mmCIF file of C-alpha atoms and ligand atoms in Angstrom:
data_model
loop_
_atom_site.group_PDB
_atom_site.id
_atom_site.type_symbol
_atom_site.label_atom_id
_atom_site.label_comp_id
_atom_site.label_asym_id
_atom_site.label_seq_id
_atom_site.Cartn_x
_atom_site.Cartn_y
_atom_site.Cartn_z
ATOM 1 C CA UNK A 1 107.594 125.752 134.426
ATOM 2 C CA UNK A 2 105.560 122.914 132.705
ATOM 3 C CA UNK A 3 104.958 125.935 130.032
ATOM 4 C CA UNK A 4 108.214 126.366 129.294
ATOM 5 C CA UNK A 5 109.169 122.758 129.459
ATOM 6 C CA UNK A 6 106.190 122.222 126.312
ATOM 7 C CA UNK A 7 107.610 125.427 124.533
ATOM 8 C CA UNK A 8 110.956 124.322 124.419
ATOM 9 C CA UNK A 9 109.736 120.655 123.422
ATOM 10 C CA UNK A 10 107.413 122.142 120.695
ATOM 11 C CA UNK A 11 110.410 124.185 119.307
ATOM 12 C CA UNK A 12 113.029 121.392 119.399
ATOM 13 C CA UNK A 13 110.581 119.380 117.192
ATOM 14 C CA UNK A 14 110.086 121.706 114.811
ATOM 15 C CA UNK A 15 113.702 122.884 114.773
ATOM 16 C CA UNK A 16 115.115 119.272 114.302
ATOM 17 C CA UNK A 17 113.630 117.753 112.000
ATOM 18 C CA UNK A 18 113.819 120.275 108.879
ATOM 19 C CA UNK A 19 117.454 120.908 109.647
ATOM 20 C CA UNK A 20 118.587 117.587 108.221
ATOM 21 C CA UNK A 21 117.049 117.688 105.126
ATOM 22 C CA UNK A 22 118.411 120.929 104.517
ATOM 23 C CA UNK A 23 121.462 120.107 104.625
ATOM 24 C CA UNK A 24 121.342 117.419 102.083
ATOM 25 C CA UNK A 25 119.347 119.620 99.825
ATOM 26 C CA UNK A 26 121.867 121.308 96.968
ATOM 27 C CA UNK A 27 120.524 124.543 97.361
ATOM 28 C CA UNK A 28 123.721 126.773 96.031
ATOM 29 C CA UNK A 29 123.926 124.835 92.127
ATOM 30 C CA UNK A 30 122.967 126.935 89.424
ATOM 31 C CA UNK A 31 119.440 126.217 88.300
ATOM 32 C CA UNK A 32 119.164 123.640 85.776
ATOM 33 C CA UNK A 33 115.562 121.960 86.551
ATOM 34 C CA UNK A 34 112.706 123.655 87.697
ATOM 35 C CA UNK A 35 109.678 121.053 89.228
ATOM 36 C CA UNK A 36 106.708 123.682 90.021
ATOM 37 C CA UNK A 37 103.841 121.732 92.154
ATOM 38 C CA UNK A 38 100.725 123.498 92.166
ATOM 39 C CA UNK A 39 97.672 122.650 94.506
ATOM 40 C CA UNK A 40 94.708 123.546 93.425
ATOM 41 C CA UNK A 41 92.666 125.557 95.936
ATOM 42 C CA UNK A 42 95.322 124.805 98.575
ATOM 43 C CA UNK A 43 95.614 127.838 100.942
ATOM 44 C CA UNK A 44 97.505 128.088 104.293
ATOM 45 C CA UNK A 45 94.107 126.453 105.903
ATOM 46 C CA UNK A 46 94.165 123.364 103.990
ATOM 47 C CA UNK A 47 98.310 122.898 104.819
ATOM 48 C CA UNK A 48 97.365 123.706 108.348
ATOM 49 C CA UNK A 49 94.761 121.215 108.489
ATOM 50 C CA UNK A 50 97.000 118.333 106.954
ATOM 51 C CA UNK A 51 99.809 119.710 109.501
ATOM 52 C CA UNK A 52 97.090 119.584 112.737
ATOM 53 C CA UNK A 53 95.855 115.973 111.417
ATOM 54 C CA UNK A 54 99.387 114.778 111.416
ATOM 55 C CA UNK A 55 99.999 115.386 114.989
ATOM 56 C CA UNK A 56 102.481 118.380 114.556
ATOM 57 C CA UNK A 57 105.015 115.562 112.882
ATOM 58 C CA UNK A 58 106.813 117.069 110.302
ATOM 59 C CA UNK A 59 105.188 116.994 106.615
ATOM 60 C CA UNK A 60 106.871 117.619 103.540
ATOM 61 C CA UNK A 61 106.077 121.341 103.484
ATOM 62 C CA UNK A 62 108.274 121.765 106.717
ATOM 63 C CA UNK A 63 111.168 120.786 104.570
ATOM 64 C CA UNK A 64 110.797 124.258 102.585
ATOM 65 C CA UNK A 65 114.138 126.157 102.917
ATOM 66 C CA UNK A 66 112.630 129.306 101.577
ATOM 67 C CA UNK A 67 108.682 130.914 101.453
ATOM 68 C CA UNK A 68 107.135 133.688 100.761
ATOM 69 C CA UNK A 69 103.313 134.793 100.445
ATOM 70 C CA UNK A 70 101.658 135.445 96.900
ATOM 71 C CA UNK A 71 99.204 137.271 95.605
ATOM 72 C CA UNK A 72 96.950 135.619 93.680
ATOM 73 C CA UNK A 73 94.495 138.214 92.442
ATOM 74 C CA UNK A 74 93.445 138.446 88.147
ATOM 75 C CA UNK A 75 93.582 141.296 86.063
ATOM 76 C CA UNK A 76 89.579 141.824 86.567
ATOM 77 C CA UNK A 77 88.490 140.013 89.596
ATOM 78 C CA UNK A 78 89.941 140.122 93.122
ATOM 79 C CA UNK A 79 89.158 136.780 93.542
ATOM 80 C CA UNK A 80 90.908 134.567 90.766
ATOM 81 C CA UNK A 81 90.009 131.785 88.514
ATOM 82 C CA UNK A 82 92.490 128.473 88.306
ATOM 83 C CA UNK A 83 92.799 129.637 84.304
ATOM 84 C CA UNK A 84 93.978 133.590 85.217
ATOM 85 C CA UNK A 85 96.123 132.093 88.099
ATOM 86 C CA UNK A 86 98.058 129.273 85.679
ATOM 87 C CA UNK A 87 98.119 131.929 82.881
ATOM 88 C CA UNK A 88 100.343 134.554 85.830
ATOM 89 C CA UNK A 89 102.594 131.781 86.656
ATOM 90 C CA UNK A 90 102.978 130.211 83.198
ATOM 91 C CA UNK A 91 103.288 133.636 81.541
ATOM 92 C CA UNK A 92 104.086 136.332 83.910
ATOM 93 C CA UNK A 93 100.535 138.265 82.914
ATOM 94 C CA UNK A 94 97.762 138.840 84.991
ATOM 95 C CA UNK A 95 94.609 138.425 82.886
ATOM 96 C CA UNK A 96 90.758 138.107 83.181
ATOM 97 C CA UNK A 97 89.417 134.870 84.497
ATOM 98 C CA UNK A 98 88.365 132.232 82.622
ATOM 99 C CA UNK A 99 91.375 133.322 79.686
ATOM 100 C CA UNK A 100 94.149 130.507 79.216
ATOM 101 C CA UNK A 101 97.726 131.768 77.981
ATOM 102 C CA UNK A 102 96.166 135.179 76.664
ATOM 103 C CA UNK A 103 95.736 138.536 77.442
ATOM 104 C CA UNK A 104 92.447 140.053 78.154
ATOM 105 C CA UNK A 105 92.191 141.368 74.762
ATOM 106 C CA UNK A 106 92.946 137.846 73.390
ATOM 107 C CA UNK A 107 96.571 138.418 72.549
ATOM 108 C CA UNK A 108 98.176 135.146 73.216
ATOM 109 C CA UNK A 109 101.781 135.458 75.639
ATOM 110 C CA UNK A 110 104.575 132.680 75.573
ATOM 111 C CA UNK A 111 104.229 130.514 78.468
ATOM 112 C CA UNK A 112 107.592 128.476 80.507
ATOM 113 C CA UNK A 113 107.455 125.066 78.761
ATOM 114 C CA UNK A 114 107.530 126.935 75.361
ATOM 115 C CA UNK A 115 110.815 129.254 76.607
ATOM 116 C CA UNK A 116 111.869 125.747 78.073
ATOM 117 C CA UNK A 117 111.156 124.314 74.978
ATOM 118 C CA UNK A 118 113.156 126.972 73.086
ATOM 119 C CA UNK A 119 116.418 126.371 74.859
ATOM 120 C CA UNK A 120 116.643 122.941 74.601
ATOM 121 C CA UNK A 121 114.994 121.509 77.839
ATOM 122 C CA UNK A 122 112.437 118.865 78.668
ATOM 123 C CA UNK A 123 109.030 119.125 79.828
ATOM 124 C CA UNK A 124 106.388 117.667 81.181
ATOM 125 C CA UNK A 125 102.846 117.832 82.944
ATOM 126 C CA UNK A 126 101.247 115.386 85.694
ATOM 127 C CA UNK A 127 98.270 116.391 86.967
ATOM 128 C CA UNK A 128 95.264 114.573 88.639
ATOM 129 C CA UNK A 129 92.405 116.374 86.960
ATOM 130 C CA UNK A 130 92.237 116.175 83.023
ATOM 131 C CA UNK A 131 94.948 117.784 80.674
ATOM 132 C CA UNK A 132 92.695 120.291 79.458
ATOM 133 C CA UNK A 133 91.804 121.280 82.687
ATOM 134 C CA UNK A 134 92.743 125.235 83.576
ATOM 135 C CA UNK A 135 95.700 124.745 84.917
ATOM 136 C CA UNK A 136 97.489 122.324 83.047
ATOM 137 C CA UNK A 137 95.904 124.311 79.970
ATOM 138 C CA UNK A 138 97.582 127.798 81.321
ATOM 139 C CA UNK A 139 101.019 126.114 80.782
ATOM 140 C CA UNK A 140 100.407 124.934 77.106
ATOM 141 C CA UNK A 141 97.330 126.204 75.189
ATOM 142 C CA UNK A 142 96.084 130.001 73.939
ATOM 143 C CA UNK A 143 92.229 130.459 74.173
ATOM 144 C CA UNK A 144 90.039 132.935 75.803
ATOM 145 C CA UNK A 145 87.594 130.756 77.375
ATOM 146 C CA UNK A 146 89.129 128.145 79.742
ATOM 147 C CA UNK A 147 85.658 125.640 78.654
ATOM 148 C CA UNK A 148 87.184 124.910 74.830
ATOM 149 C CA UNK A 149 88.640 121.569 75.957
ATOM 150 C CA UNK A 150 88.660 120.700 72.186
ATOM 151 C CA UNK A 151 91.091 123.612 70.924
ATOM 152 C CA UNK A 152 93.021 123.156 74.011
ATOM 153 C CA UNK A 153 93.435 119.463 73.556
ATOM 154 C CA UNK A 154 94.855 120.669 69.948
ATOM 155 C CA UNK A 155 97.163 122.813 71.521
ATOM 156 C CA UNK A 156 98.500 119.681 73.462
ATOM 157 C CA UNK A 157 98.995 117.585 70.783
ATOM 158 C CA UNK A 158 101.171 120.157 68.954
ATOM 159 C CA UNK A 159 102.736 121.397 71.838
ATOM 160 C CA UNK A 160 105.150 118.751 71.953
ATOM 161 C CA UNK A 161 105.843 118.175 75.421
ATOM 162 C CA UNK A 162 108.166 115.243 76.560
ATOM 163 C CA UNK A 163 105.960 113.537 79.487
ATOM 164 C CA UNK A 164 102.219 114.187 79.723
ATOM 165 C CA UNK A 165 99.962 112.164 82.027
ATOM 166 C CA UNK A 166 96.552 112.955 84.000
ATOM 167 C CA UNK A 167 93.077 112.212 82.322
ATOM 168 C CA UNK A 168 90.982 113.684 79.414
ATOM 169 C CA UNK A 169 91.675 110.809 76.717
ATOM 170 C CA UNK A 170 87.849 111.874 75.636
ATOM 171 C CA UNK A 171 89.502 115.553 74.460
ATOM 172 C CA UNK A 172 92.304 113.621 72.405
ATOM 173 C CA UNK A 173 89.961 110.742 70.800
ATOM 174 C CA UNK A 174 86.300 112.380 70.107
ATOM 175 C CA UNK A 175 87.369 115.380 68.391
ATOM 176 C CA UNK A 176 84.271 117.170 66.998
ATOM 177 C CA UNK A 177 86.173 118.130 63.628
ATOM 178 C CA UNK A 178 86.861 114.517 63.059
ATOM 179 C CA UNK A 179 90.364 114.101 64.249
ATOM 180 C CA UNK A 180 92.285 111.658 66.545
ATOM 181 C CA UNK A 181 95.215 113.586 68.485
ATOM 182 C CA UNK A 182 96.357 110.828 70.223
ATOM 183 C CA UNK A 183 96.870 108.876 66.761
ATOM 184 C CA UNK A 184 98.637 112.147 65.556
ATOM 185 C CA UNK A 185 100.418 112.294 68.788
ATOM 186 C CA UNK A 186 101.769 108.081 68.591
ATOM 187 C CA UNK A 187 102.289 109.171 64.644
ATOM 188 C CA UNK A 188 105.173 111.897 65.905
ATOM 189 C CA UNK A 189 106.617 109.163 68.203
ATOM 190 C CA UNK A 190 104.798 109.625 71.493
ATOM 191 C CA UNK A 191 104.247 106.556 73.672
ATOM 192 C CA UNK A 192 101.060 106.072 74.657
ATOM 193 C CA UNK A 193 100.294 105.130 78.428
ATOM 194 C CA UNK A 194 96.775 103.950 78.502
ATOM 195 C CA UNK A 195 96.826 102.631 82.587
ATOM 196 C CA UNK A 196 98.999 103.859 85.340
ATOM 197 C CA UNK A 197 100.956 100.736 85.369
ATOM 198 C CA UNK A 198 101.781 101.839 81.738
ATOM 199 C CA UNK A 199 103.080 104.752 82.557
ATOM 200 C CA UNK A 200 105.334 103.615 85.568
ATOM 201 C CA UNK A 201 106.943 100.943 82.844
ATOM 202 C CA UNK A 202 107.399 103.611 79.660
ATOM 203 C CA UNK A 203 110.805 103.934 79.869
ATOM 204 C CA UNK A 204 111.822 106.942 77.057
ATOM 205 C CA UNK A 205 109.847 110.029 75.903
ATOM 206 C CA UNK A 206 107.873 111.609 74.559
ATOM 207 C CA UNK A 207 105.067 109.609 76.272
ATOM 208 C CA UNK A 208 101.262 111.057 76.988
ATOM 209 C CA UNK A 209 99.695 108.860 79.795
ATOM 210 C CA UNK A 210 95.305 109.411 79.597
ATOM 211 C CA UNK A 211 93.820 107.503 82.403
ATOM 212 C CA UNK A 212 90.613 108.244 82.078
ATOM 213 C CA UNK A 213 88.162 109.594 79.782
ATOM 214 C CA UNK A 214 87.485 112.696 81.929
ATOM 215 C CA UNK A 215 88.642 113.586 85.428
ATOM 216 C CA UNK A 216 90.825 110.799 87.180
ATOM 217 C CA UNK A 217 89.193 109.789 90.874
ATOM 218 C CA UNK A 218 89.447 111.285 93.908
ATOM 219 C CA UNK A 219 92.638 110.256 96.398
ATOM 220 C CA UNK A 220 90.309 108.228 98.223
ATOM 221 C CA UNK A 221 90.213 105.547 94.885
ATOM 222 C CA UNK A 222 93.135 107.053 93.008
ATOM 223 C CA UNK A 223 95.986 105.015 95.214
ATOM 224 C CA UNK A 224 99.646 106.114 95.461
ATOM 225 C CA UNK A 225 99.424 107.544 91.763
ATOM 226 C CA UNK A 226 100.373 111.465 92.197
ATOM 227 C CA UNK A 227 103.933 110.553 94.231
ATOM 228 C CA UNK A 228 104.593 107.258 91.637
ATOM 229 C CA UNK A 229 103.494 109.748 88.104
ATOM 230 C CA UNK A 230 105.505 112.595 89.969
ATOM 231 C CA UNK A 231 108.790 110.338 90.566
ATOM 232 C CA UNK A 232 108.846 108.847 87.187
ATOM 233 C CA UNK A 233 107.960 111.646 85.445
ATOM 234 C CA UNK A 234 111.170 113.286 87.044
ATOM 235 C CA UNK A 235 113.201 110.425 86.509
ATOM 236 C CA UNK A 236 112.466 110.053 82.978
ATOM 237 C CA UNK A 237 112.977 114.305 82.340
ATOM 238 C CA UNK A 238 116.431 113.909 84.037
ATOM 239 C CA UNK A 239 117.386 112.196 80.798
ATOM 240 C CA UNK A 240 117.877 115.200 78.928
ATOM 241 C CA UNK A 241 121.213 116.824 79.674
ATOM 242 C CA UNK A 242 120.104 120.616 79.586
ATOM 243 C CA UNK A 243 117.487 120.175 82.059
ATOM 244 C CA UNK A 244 113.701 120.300 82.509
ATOM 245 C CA UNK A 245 111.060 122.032 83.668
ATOM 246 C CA UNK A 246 108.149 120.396 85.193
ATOM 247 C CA UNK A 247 104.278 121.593 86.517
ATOM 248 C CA UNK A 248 102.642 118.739 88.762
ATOM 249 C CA UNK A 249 99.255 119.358 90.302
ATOM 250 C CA UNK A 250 97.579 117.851 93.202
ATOM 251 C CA UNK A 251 94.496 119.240 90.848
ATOM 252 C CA UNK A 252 91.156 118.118 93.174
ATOM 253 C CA UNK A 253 92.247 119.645 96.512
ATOM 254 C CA UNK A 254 89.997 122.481 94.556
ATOM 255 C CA UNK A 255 87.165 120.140 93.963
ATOM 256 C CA UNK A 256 87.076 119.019 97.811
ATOM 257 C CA UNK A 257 86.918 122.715 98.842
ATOM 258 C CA UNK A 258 84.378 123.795 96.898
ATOM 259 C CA UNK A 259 82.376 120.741 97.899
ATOM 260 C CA UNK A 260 83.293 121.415 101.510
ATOM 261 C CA UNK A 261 84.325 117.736 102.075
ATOM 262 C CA UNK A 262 86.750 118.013 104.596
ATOM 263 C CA UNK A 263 87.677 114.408 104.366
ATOM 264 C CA UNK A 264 88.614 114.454 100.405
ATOM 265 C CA UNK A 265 90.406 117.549 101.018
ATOM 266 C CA UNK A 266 92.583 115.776 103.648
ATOM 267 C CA UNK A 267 93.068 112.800 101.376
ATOM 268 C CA UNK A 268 93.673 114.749 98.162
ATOM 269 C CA UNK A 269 96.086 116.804 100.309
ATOM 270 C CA UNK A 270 97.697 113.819 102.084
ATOM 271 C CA UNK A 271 98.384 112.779 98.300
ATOM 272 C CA UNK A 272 100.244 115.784 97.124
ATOM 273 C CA UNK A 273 102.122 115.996 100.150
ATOM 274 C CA UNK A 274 103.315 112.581 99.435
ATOM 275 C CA UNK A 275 104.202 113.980 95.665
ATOM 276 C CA UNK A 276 105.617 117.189 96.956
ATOM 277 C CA UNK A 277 108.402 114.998 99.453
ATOM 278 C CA UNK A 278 108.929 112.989 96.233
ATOM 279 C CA UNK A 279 109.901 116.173 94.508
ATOM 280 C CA UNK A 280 112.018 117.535 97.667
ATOM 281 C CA UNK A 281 113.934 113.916 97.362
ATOM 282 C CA UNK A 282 114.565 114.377 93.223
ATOM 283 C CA UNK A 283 116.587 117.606 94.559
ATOM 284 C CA UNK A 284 118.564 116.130 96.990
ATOM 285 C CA UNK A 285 119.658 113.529 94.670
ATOM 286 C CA UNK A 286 119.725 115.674 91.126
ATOM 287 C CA UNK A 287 122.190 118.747 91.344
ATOM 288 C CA UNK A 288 120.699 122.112 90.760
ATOM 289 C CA UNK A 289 117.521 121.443 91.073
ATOM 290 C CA UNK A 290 114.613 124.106 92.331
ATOM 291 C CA UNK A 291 110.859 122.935 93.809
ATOM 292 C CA UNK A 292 108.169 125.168 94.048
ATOM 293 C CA UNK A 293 105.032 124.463 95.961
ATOM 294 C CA UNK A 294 102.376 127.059 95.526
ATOM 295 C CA UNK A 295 98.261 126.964 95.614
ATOM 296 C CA UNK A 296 97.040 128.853 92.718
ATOM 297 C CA UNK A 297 94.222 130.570 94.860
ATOM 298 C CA UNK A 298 92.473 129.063 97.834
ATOM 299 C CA UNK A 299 89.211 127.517 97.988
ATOM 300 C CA UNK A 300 86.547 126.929 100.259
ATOM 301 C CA UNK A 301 87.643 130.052 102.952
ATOM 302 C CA UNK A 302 88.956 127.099 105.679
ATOM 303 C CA UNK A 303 90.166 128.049 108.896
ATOM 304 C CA UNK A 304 91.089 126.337 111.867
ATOM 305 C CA UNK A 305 88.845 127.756 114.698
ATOM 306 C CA UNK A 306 88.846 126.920 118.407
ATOM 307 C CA UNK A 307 85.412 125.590 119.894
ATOM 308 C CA UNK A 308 85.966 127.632 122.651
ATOM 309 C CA UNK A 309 85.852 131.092 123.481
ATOM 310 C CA UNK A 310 87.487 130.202 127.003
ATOM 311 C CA UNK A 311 91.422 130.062 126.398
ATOM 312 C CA UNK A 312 92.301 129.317 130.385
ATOM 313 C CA UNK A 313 91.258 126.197 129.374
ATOM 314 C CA UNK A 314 93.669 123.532 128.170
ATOM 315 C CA UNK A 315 92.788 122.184 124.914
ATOM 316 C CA UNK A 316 88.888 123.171 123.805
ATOM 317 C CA UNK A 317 89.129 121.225 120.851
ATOM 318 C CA UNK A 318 89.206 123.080 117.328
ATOM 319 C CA UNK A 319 86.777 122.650 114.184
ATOM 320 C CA UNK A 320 87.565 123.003 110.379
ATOM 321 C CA UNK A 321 85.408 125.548 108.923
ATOM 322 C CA UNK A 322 84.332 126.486 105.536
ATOM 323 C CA UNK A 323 82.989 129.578 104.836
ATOM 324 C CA UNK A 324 82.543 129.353 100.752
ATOM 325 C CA UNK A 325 82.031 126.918 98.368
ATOM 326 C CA UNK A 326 83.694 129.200 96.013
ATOM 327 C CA UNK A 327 87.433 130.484 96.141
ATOM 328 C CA UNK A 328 88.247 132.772 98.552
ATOM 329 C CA UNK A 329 91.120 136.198 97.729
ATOM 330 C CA UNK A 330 93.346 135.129 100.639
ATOM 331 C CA UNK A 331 96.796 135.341 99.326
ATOM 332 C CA UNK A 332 98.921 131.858 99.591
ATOM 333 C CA UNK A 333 101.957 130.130 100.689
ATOM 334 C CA UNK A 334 104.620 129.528 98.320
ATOM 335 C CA UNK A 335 107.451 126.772 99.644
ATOM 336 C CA UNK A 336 110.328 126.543 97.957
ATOM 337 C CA UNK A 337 113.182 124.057 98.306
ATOM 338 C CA UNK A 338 116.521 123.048 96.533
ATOM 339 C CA UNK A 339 118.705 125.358 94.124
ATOM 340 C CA UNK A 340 118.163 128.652 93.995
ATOM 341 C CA UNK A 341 115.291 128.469 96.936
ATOM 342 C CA UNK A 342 116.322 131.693 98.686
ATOM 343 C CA UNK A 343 115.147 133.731 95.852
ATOM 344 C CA UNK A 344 111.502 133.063 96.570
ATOM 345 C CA UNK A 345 111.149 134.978 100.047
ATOM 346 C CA UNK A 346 108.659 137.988 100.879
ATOM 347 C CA UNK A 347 105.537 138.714 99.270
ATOM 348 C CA UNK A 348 105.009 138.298 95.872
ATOM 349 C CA UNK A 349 102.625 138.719 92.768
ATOM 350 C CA UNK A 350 102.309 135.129 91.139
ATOM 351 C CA UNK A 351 103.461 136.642 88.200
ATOM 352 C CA UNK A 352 106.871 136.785 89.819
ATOM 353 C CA UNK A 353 106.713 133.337 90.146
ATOM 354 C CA UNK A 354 107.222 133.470 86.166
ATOM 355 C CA UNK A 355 109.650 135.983 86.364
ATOM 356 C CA UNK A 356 112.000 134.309 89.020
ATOM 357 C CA UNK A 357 111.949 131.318 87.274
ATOM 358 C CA UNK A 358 112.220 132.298 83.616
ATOM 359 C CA UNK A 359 115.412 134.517 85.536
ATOM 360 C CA UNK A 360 116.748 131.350 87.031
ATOM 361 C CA UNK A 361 116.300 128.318 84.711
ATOM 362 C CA UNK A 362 115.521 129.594 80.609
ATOM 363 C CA UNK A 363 117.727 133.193 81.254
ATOM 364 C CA UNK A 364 117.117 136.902 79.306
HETATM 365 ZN ZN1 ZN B 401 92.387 126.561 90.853
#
């Protein structure tokens, strides 16, 4: 009897609480912005782990109207890099780790904010990491080795995206041929955003926020900066009539994992939960607009594991475990939410995850 009673508790909870925000999320508009949140490393561990540490009270992942599972695998490794991984979902190719925007042979493929680009929409990056950082880099630059920051800092200067922000002002100011891309950049009429506070008061594009000269910190010391970069990046992409399409990345969920520091992972994924229900409230206010939540591999091998073999008993407690410091093959979640959500359901390549939304936002 008491079993039931907690069942039907436990289900009520979960039931209720999603159910409103669906219904205020505009899910049957034609697609006109896609927002695609990646986190780095995150697999269905490191969600269940923020979910566990948050009492069972719903995050912003519950609020997915649609998921599906993804394969993550590269063209020549089971287990993928963060470049091959970008380059599928950016491009809609599988390729060999380590290559950004190319083929395995080299041959460079058109990424989404260039077919964005093409048809008159806005763009933009946020990330947490540094621009030229894989995954950022698989959604703007063409190289074969994932390590030329320089060349892909280029590529990002004459890529012309509306809102860029994250760190790596190092790659845009001590060029070894000599030039200055972020001069070049402010030449073609970019603002430039050297601080956070900045960025949250540049009020028109194009405008490249660099925080720092490298990485940016860790959640612990970064503040509320993913959610606040995420919101006014969105805000200031809504400007353009036609639409946008957006990548943000909770970037150092990866850089946790492979550490094995389960309390950075918990703050860096605390932080892009906070970014991701930023994102699910941009769609409930903006008609037609799709979210997409997706690790781009997982790292570290977490699982949740009992600490007790003896299941009679109540509640045994339960331990995080890590079994890499490297990524692991485990396929991972994809959440989606808004316009157009229900066509991200089943299991997937992450190529598809090109091919749905090239199909939904930029057309044939
Ligand atoms: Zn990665």
């Amino acid at each position: 009897m008491k079993r039931t009673f907690i069942l039907l508790f436990c289900a009520a909870l979960l039931y209720s609480a999603p159910a409103e925000a669906r219904q205020r999320a505009p899910k049957s508009e034609k697609v006109r912005n896609v927002i695609l949140m990646i986190g780095d490393g995150m697999g269905l561990g490191q969600t269940a782990a923020l979910m566990i540490e948050n009492g069972y009270e719903p995050t912003a992942f519950d609020r997915a109207d649609a998921t599906a599972i993804c394969k993550t695998y590269s063209a020549n490794n089971r287990v993928t890099d963060s470049g091959a991984s970008a380059t599928a979902m950016a491009t809609g190719y599988k390729t060999a780790n380590s290559r950004i925007g190319v083929l395995p042979d080299g041959t460079a493929v058109a990424n989404l904010t260039e077919l964005a680009k093409a048809k008159g929409l806005a763009t933009g990056i946020v990330v947490t990491s540094h621009l030229a950082d894989a995954t950022p880099a698989g959604f703007v630059a063409h190289v074969s080795d994932r390590h030329d920051s320089g060349r892909i800092a280029e590529m990002f200067a004459e890529a012309d995206i509306d809102v860029l922000a994250g760190g790596g002002r190092q790659f845009f100011t001590e060029c070894e041929n000599g030039r200055d891309l972020l001069q070049e950049m402010q030449r073609k009429g970019y603002v430039y955003a050297p601080t956070v506070e900045d960025f949250y008061a540049a009020d028109r594009m194009p405008v490249v926020g660099l925080f720092a000269p490298k990485y940016m910190k860790p959640a612990s010391r970064r503040g509320d900066y993913l959610a606040r970069a995420t919101e006014h990046a969105l805000n200031l992409l809504a400007g353009n009539k036609k639409g946008f399409f957006a990548m943000i990345e909770g970037s150092q969920i990866d850089g946790a994992c492979h550490g094995n520091n389960l309390g950075e992972m918990m703050a860096e994924m605390h932080d892009f939960e906070q970014a991701v229900g930023r994102a699910f409230d941009f769609a409930d206010t903006h008609a037609g607009t799709l979210v997409l939540v997706v690790g781009d591999h997982e790292t570290g091998g977490l699982t949740v594991i009992s600490n007790n073999r003896d299941f009679t008993a109540s509640e045994s407690g339960i331990a995080y475990n890590y079994s890499t410091t490297s990524h692991s093959g485990t396929p991972v979640v994809l959440y989606a939410y808004g316009a157009g959500a229900g066509n991200f359901t089943g299991v997937m390549e992450n190529t598809d995850i090109f091919n749905l939304i090239k199909a939904l936002l930029i057309g044939r």
